[in-house]
mmCIF file of C-alpha atoms in Angstrom:
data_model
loop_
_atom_site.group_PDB
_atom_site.id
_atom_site.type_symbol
_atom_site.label_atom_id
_atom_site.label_comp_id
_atom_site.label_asym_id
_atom_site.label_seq_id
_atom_site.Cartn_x
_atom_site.Cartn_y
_atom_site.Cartn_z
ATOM 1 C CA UNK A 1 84.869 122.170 52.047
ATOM 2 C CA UNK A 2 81.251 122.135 54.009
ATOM 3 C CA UNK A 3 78.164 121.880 51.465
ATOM 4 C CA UNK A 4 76.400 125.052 50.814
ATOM 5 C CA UNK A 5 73.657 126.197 53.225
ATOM 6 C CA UNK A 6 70.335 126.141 51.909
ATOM 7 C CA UNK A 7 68.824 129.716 51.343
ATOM 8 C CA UNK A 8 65.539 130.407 50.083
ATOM 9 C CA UNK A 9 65.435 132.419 47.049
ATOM 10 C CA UNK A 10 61.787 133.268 46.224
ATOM 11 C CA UNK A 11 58.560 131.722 46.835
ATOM 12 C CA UNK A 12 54.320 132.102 46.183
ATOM 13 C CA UNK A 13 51.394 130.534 45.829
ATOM 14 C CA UNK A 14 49.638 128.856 42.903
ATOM 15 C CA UNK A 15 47.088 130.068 41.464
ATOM 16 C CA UNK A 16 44.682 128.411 43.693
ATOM 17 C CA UNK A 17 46.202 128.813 46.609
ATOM 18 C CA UNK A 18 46.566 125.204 47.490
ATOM 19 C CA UNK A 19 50.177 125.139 47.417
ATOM 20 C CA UNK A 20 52.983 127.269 48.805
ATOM 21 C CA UNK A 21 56.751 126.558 46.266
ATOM 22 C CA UNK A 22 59.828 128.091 46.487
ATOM 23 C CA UNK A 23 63.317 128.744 45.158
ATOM 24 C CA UNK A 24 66.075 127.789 46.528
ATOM 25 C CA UNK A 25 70.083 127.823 45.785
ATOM 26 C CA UNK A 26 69.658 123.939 45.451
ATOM 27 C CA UNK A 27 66.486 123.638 43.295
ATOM 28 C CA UNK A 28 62.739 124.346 44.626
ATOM 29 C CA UNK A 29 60.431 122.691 46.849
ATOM 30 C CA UNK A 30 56.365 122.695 46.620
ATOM 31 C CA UNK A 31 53.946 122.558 50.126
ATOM 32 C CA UNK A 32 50.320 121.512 50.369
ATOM 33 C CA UNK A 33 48.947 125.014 52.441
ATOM 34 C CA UNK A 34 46.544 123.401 54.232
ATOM 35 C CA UNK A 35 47.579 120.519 56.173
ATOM 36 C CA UNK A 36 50.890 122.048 55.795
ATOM 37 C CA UNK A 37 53.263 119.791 54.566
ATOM 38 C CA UNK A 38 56.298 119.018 52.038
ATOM 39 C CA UNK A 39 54.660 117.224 48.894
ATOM 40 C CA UNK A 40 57.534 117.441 46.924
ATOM 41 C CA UNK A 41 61.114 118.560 46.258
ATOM 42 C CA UNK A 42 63.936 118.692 43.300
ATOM 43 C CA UNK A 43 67.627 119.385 44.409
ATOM 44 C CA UNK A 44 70.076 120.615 41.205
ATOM 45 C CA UNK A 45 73.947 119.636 42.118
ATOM 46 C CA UNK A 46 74.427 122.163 39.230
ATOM 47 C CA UNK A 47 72.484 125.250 40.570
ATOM 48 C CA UNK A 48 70.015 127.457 41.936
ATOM 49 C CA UNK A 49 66.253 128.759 41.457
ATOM 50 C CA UNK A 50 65.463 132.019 41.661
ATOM 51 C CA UNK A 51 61.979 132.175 40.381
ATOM 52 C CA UNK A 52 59.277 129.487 40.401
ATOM 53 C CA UNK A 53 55.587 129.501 39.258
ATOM 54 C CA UNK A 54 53.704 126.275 39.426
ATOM 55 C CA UNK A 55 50.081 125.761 37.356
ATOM 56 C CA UNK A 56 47.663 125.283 39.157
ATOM 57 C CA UNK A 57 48.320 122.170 40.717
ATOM 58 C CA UNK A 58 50.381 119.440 37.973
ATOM 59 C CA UNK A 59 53.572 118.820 37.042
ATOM 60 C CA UNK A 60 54.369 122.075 34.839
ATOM 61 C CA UNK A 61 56.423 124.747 36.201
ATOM 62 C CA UNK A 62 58.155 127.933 34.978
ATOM 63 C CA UNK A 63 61.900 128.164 36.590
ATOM 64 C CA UNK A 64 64.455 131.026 36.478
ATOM 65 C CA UNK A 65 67.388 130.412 37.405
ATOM 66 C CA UNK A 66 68.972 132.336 40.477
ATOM 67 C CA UNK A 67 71.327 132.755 43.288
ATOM 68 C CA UNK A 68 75.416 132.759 43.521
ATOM 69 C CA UNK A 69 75.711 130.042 40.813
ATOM 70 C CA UNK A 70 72.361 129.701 38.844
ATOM 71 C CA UNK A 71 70.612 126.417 37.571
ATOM 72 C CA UNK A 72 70.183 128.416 34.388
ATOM 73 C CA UNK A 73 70.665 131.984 33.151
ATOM 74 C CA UNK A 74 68.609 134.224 34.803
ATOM 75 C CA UNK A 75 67.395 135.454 31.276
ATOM 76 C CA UNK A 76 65.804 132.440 30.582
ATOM 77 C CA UNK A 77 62.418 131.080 31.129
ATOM 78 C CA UNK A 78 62.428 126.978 31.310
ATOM 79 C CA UNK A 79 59.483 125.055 31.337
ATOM 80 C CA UNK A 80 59.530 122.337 33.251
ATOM 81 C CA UNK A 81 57.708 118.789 33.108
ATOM 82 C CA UNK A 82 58.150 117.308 36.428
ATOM 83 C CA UNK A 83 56.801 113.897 35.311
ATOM 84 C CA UNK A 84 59.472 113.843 32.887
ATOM 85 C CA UNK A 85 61.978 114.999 35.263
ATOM 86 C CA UNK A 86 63.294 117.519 32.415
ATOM 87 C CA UNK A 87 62.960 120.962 30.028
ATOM 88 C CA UNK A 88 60.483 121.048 27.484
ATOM 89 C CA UNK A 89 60.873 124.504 26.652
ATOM 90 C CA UNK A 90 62.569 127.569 26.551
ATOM 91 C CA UNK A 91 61.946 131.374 26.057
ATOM 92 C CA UNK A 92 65.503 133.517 25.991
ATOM 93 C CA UNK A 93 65.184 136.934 26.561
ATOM 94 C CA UNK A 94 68.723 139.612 26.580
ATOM 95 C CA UNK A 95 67.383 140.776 29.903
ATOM 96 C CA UNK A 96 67.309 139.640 33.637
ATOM 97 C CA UNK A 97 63.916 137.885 33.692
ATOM 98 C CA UNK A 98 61.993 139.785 36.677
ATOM 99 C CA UNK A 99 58.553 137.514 36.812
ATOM 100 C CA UNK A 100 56.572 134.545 34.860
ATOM 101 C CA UNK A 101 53.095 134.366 35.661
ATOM 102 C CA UNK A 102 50.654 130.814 34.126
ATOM 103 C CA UNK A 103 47.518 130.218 33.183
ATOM 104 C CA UNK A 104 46.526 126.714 30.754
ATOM 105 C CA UNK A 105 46.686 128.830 27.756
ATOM 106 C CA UNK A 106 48.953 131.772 28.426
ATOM 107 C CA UNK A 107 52.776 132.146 29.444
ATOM 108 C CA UNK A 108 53.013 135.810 30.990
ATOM 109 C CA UNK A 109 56.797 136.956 31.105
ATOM 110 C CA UNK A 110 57.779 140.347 32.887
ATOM 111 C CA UNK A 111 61.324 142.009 31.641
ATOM 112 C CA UNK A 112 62.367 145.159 33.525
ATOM 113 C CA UNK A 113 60.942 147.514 30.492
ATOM 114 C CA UNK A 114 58.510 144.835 28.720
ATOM 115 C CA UNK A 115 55.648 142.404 29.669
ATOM 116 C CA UNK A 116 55.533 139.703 26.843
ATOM 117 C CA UNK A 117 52.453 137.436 26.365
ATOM 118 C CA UNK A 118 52.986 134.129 24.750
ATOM 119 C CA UNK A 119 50.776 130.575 23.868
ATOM 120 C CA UNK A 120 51.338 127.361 26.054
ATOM 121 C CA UNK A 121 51.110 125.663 23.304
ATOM 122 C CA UNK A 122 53.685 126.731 20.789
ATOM 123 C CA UNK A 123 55.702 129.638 22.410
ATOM 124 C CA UNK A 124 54.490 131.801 19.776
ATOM 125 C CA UNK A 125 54.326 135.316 21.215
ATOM 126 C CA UNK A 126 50.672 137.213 21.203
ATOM 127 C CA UNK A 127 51.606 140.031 22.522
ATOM 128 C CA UNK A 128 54.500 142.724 23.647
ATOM 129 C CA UNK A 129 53.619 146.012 25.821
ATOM 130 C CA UNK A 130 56.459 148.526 26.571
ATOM 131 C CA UNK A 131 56.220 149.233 30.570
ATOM 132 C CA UNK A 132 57.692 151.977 33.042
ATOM 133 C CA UNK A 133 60.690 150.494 34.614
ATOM 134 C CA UNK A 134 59.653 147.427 36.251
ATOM 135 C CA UNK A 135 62.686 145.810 38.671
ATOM 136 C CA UNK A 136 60.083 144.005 40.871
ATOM 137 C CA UNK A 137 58.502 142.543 37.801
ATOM 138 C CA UNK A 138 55.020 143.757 38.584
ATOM 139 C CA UNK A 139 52.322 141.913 36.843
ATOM 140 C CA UNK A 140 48.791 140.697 37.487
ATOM 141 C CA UNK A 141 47.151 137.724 35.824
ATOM 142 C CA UNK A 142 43.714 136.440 36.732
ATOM 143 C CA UNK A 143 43.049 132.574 36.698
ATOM 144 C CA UNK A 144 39.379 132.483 36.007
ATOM 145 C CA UNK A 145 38.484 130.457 32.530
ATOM 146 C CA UNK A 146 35.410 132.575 32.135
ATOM 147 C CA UNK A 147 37.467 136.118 31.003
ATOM 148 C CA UNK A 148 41.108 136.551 30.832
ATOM 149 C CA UNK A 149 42.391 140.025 32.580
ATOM 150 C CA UNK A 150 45.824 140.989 32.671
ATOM 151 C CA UNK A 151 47.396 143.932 34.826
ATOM 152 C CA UNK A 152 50.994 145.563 34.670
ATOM 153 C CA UNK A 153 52.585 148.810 34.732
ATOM 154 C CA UNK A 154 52.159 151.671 32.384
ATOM 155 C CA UNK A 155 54.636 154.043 30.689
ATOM 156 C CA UNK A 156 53.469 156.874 33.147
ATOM 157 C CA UNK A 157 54.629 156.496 37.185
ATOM 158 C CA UNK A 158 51.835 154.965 38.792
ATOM 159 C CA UNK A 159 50.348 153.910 36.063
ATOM 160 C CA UNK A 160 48.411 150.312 35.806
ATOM 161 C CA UNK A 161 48.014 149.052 32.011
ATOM 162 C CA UNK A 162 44.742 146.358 32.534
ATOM 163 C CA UNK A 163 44.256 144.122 29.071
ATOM 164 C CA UNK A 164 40.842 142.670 28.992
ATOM 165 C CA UNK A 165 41.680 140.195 26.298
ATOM 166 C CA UNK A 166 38.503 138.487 25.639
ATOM 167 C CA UNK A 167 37.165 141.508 24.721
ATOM 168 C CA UNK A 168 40.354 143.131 23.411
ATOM 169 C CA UNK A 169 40.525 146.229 25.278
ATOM 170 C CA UNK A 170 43.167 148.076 26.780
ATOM 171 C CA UNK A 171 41.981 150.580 30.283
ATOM 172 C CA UNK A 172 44.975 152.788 31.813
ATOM 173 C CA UNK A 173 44.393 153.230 35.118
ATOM 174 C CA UNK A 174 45.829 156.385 37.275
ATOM 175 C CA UNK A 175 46.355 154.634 40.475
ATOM 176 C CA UNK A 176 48.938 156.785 42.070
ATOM 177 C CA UNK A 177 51.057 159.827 41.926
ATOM 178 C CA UNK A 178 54.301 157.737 43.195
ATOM 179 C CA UNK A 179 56.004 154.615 41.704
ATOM 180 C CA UNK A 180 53.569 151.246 42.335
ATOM 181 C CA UNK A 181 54.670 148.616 44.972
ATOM 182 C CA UNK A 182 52.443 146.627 44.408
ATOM 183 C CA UNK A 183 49.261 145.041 42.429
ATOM 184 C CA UNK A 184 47.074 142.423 42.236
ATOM 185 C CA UNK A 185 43.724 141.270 41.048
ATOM 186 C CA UNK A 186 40.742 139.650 42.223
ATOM 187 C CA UNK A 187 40.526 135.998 41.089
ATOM 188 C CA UNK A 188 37.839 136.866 38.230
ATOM 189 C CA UNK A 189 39.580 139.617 37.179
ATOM 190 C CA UNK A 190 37.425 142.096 37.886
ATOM 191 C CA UNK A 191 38.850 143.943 40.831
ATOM 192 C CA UNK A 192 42.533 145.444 40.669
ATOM 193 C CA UNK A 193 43.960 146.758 44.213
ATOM 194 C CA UNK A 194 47.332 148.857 44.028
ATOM 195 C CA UNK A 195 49.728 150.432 46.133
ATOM 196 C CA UNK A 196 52.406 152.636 45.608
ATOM 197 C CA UNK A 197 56.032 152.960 47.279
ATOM 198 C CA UNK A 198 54.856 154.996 50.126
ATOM 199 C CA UNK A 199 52.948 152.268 51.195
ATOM 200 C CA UNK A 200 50.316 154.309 52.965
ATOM 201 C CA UNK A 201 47.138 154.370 50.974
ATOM 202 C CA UNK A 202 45.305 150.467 48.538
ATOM 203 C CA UNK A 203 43.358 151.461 46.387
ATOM 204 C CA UNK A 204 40.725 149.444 44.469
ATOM 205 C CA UNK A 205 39.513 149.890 40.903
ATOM 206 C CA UNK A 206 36.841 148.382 38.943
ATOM 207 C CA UNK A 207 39.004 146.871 35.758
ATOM 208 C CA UNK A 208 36.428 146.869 33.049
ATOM 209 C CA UNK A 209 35.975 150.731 33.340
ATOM 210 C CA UNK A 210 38.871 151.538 35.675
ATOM 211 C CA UNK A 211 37.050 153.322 37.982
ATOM 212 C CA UNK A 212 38.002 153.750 41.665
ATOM 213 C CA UNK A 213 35.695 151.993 44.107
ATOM 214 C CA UNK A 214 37.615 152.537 47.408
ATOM 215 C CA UNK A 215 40.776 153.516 49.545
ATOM 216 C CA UNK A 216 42.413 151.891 52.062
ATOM 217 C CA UNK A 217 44.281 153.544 55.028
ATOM 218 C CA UNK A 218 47.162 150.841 55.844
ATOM 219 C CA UNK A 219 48.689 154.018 57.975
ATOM 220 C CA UNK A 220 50.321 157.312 58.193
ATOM 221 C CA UNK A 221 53.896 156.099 58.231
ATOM 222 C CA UNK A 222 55.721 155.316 54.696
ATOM 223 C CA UNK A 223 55.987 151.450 54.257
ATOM 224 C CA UNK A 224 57.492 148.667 52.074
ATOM 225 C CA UNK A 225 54.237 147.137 50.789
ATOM 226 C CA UNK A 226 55.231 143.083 49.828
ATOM 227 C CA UNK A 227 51.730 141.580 48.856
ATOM 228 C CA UNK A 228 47.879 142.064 48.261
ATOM 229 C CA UNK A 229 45.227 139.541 47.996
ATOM 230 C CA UNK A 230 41.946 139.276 47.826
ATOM 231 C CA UNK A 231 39.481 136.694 48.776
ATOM 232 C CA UNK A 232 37.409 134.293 46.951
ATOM 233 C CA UNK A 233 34.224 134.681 45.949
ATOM 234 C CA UNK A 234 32.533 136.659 43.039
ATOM 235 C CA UNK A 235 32.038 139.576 44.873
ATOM 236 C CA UNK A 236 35.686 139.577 47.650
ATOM 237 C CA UNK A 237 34.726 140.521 50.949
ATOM 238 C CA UNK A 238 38.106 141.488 51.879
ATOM 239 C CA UNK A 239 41.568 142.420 51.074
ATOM 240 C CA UNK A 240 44.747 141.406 52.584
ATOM 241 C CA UNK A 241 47.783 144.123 52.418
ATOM 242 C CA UNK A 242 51.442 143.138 54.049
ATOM 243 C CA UNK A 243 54.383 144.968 54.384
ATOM 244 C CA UNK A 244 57.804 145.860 56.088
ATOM 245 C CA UNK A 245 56.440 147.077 59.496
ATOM 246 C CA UNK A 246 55.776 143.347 60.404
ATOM 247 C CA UNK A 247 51.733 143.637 60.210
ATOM 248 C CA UNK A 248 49.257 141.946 58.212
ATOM 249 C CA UNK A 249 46.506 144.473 57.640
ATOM 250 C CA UNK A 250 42.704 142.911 56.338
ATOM 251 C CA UNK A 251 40.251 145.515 54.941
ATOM 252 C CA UNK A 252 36.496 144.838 54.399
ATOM 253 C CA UNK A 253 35.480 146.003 51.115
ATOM 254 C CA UNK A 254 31.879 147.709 50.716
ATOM 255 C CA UNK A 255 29.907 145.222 48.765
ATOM 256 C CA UNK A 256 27.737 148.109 47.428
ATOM 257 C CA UNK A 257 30.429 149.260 45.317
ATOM 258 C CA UNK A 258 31.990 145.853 44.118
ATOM 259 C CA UNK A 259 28.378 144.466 43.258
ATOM 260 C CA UNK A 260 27.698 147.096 40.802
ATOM 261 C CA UNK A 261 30.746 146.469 38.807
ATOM 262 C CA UNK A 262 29.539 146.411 35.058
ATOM 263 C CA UNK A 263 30.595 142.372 33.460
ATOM 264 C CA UNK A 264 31.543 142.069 30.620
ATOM 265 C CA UNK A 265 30.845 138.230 30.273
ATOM 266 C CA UNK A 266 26.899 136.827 32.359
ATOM 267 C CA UNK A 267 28.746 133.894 33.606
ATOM 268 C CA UNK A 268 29.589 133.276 37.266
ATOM 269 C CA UNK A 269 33.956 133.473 38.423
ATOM 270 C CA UNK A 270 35.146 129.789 38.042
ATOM 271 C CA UNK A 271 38.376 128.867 37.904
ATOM 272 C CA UNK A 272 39.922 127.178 35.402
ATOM 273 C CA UNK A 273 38.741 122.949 35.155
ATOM 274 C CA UNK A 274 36.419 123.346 38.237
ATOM 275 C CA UNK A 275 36.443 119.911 39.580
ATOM 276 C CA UNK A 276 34.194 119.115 42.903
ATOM 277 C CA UNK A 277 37.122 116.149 43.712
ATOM 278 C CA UNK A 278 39.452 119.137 45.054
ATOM 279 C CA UNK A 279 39.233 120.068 49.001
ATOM 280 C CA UNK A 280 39.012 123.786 50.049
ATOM 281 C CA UNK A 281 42.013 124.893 50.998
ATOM 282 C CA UNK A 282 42.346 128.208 53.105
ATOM 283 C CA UNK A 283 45.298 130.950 53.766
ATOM 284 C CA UNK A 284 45.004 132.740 56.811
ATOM 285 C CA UNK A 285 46.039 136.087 57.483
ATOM 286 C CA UNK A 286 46.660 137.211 61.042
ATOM 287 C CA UNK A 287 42.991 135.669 63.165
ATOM 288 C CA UNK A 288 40.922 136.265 59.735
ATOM 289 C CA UNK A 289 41.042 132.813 57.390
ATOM 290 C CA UNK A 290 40.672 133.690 53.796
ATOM 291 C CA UNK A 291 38.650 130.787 51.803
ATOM 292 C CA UNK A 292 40.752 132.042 48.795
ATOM 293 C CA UNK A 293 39.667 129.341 46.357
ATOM 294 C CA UNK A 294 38.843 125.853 45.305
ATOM 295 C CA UNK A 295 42.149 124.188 44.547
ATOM 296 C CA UNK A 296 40.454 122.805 41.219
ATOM 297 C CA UNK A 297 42.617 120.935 38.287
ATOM 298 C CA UNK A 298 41.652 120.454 34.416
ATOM 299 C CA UNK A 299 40.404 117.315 33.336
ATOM 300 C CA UNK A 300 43.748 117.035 31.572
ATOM 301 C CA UNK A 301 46.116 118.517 33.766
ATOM 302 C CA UNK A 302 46.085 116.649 36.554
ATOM 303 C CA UNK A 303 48.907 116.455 39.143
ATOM 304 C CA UNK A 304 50.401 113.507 40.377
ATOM 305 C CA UNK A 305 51.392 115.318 43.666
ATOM 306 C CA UNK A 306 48.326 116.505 44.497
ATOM 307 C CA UNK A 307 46.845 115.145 47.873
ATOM 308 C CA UNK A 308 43.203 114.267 46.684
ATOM 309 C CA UNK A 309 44.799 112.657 43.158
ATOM 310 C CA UNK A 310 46.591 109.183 43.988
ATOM 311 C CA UNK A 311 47.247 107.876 40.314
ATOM 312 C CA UNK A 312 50.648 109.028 39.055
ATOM 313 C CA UNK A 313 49.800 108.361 35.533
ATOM 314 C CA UNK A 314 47.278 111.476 35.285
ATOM 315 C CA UNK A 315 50.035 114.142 34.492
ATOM 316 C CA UNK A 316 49.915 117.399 32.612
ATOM 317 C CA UNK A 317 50.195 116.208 29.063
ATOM 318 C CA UNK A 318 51.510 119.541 27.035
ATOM 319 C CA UNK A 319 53.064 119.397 23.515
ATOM 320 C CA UNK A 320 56.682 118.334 23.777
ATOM 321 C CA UNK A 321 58.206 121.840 22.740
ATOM 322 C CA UNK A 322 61.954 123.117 22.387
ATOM 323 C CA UNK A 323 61.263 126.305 20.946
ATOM 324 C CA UNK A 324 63.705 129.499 21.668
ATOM 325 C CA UNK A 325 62.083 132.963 21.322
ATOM 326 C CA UNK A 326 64.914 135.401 21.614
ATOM 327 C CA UNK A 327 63.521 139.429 23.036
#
């Protein structure tokens, strides 16, 4: 019997966009964006990966199992240590797990009817919000360390629930008349851009008072919308939109309108252990290169893989959990 042909599962960016992973029916593979190349790879003789989310750039990494014969249960979130080449956690849900999204502190998980927010540390879960039906696990989680802003779907259609947790407040945000497609926020949190399953109309909102600061023709014909971004910076100058019809579209947004977003915190977007020993990396999107951010590591999270980090000993040290949290 011929061995299996590799299929890709899933795949994304860190939350730098440094590095490009993805899932795979053998195990998951992680790419440096820019020089593009294969920094590292881990093949399961046991199963597949259907969802992978790497922080920032070190050794920890969230893994759902996937494909014809999964790796592990697709209702289970494992965190992997890569330096120790094993599990060091678990979260077990009684649902198909739909999306995990990281930050240092924070484990975001997205059920098809829940969004549950949980400490790096201990597993313990902070918080639980009841969603709209949510298949494409639509969530939003900003990677700045100066505010931490959270976005996922309401209990309304179209509607974006935005948690400004430093602050603890909660902003509903009427962003369409149809079922979302799609979401995403700016790097500091600050901006949220939305689509909906038509697919013909992004809109941008301010997140700390959910007002509407533009909208974005992508066309007049209904499309599959796949991903937003936004650039870097702490005002974006632009927004990235793809979808079904083959296209990248890139939309200039009117500085006028992002500048006078109200803060809620005087400090300047940085993301999370801002270190000046990281090279810029850049995605580009059709002939327009986004500078999207600094691919930056904490002091203690280091990664051992990472091109401009050559000592293998400076690896992620978390607490060694085995904790089960049960939905």
């Amino acid at each position: 019997m011929g061995k299996e042909a590799l299929k890709m599962l899933q795949f994304g960016f860190n939350q730098d966009q440094g590095c490009l992973f993805c899932g795979t029916n053998a195990g998951f593979r992680v790419y440096n964006c820019d020089p593009f190349q294969e920094k590292m790879r881990r093949d399961f003789k046991d199963g597949g990966i259907g969802y992978v989310e790497m922080l920032f750039r070190c050794n920890i990494f969230a893994l759902v199992g996937g494909g014809d014969n999964p790796k592990f249960a697709p209702s289970k979130v494992m965190i992997w240590d890569d330096h120790q080449n094993r599990c060091i956690g678990e979260l077990s849900f009684r649902s198909q797990v739909r999306a995990v999204k990281l930050r240092r502190e924070r484990i975001v998980v997205a059920l098809e009817h829940k969004v549950l927010v949980y400490d790096f540390k201990d597993l313990k879960l902070l918080h639980s919000i009841e969603t709209l039906s949510n298949p494409m696990g639509l969530v939003a989680l900003s990677p700045s360390q100066d505010q931490t802003v959270m976005a996922c779907p309401g209990l309304h259609c179209g509607q974006v629930r935005v948690e400004l947790y430093d602050v603890r407040r909660t902003k509903f945000v009427e962003a369409h008349t149809t079922s979302l497609a799609c979401l995403a926020l700016s790097l500091d949190g600050k901006l949220l851009a939305t689509a909906s399953e038509r697919g013909t109309l992004v809109r941008v909102f301010s997140t700390t008072d959910g007002s509407k600061l533009q909208e974005l023709r992508r066309g007049a014909d209904p499309a599959r919308i796949f991903s937003i971004a936004f650039s870097r910076g702490d005002i974006p100058e632009f927004v990235a939109v793809s979808s079904d019809k083959g296209t990248v579209h890139v939309f200039n947004l009117d500085p006028k309108r992002t500048a006078a977003i109200p803060s809620t915190d005087a400090t300047s977007t940085q993301i999370e252990g801002n270190s000046p020993k990281n090279p810029v990396s850049a995605l580009k999107f059709v002939s327009v290169s986004f500078l999207l951010i600094l691919p930056v590591v904490p002091e203690s999270l280091r990664c051992y893989h990472a091109e401009c980090i050559q000592d293998a000993s400076n690896h992620a040290e978390l607490p060694r959990f085995c904790f089960r949290h049960v939905d």
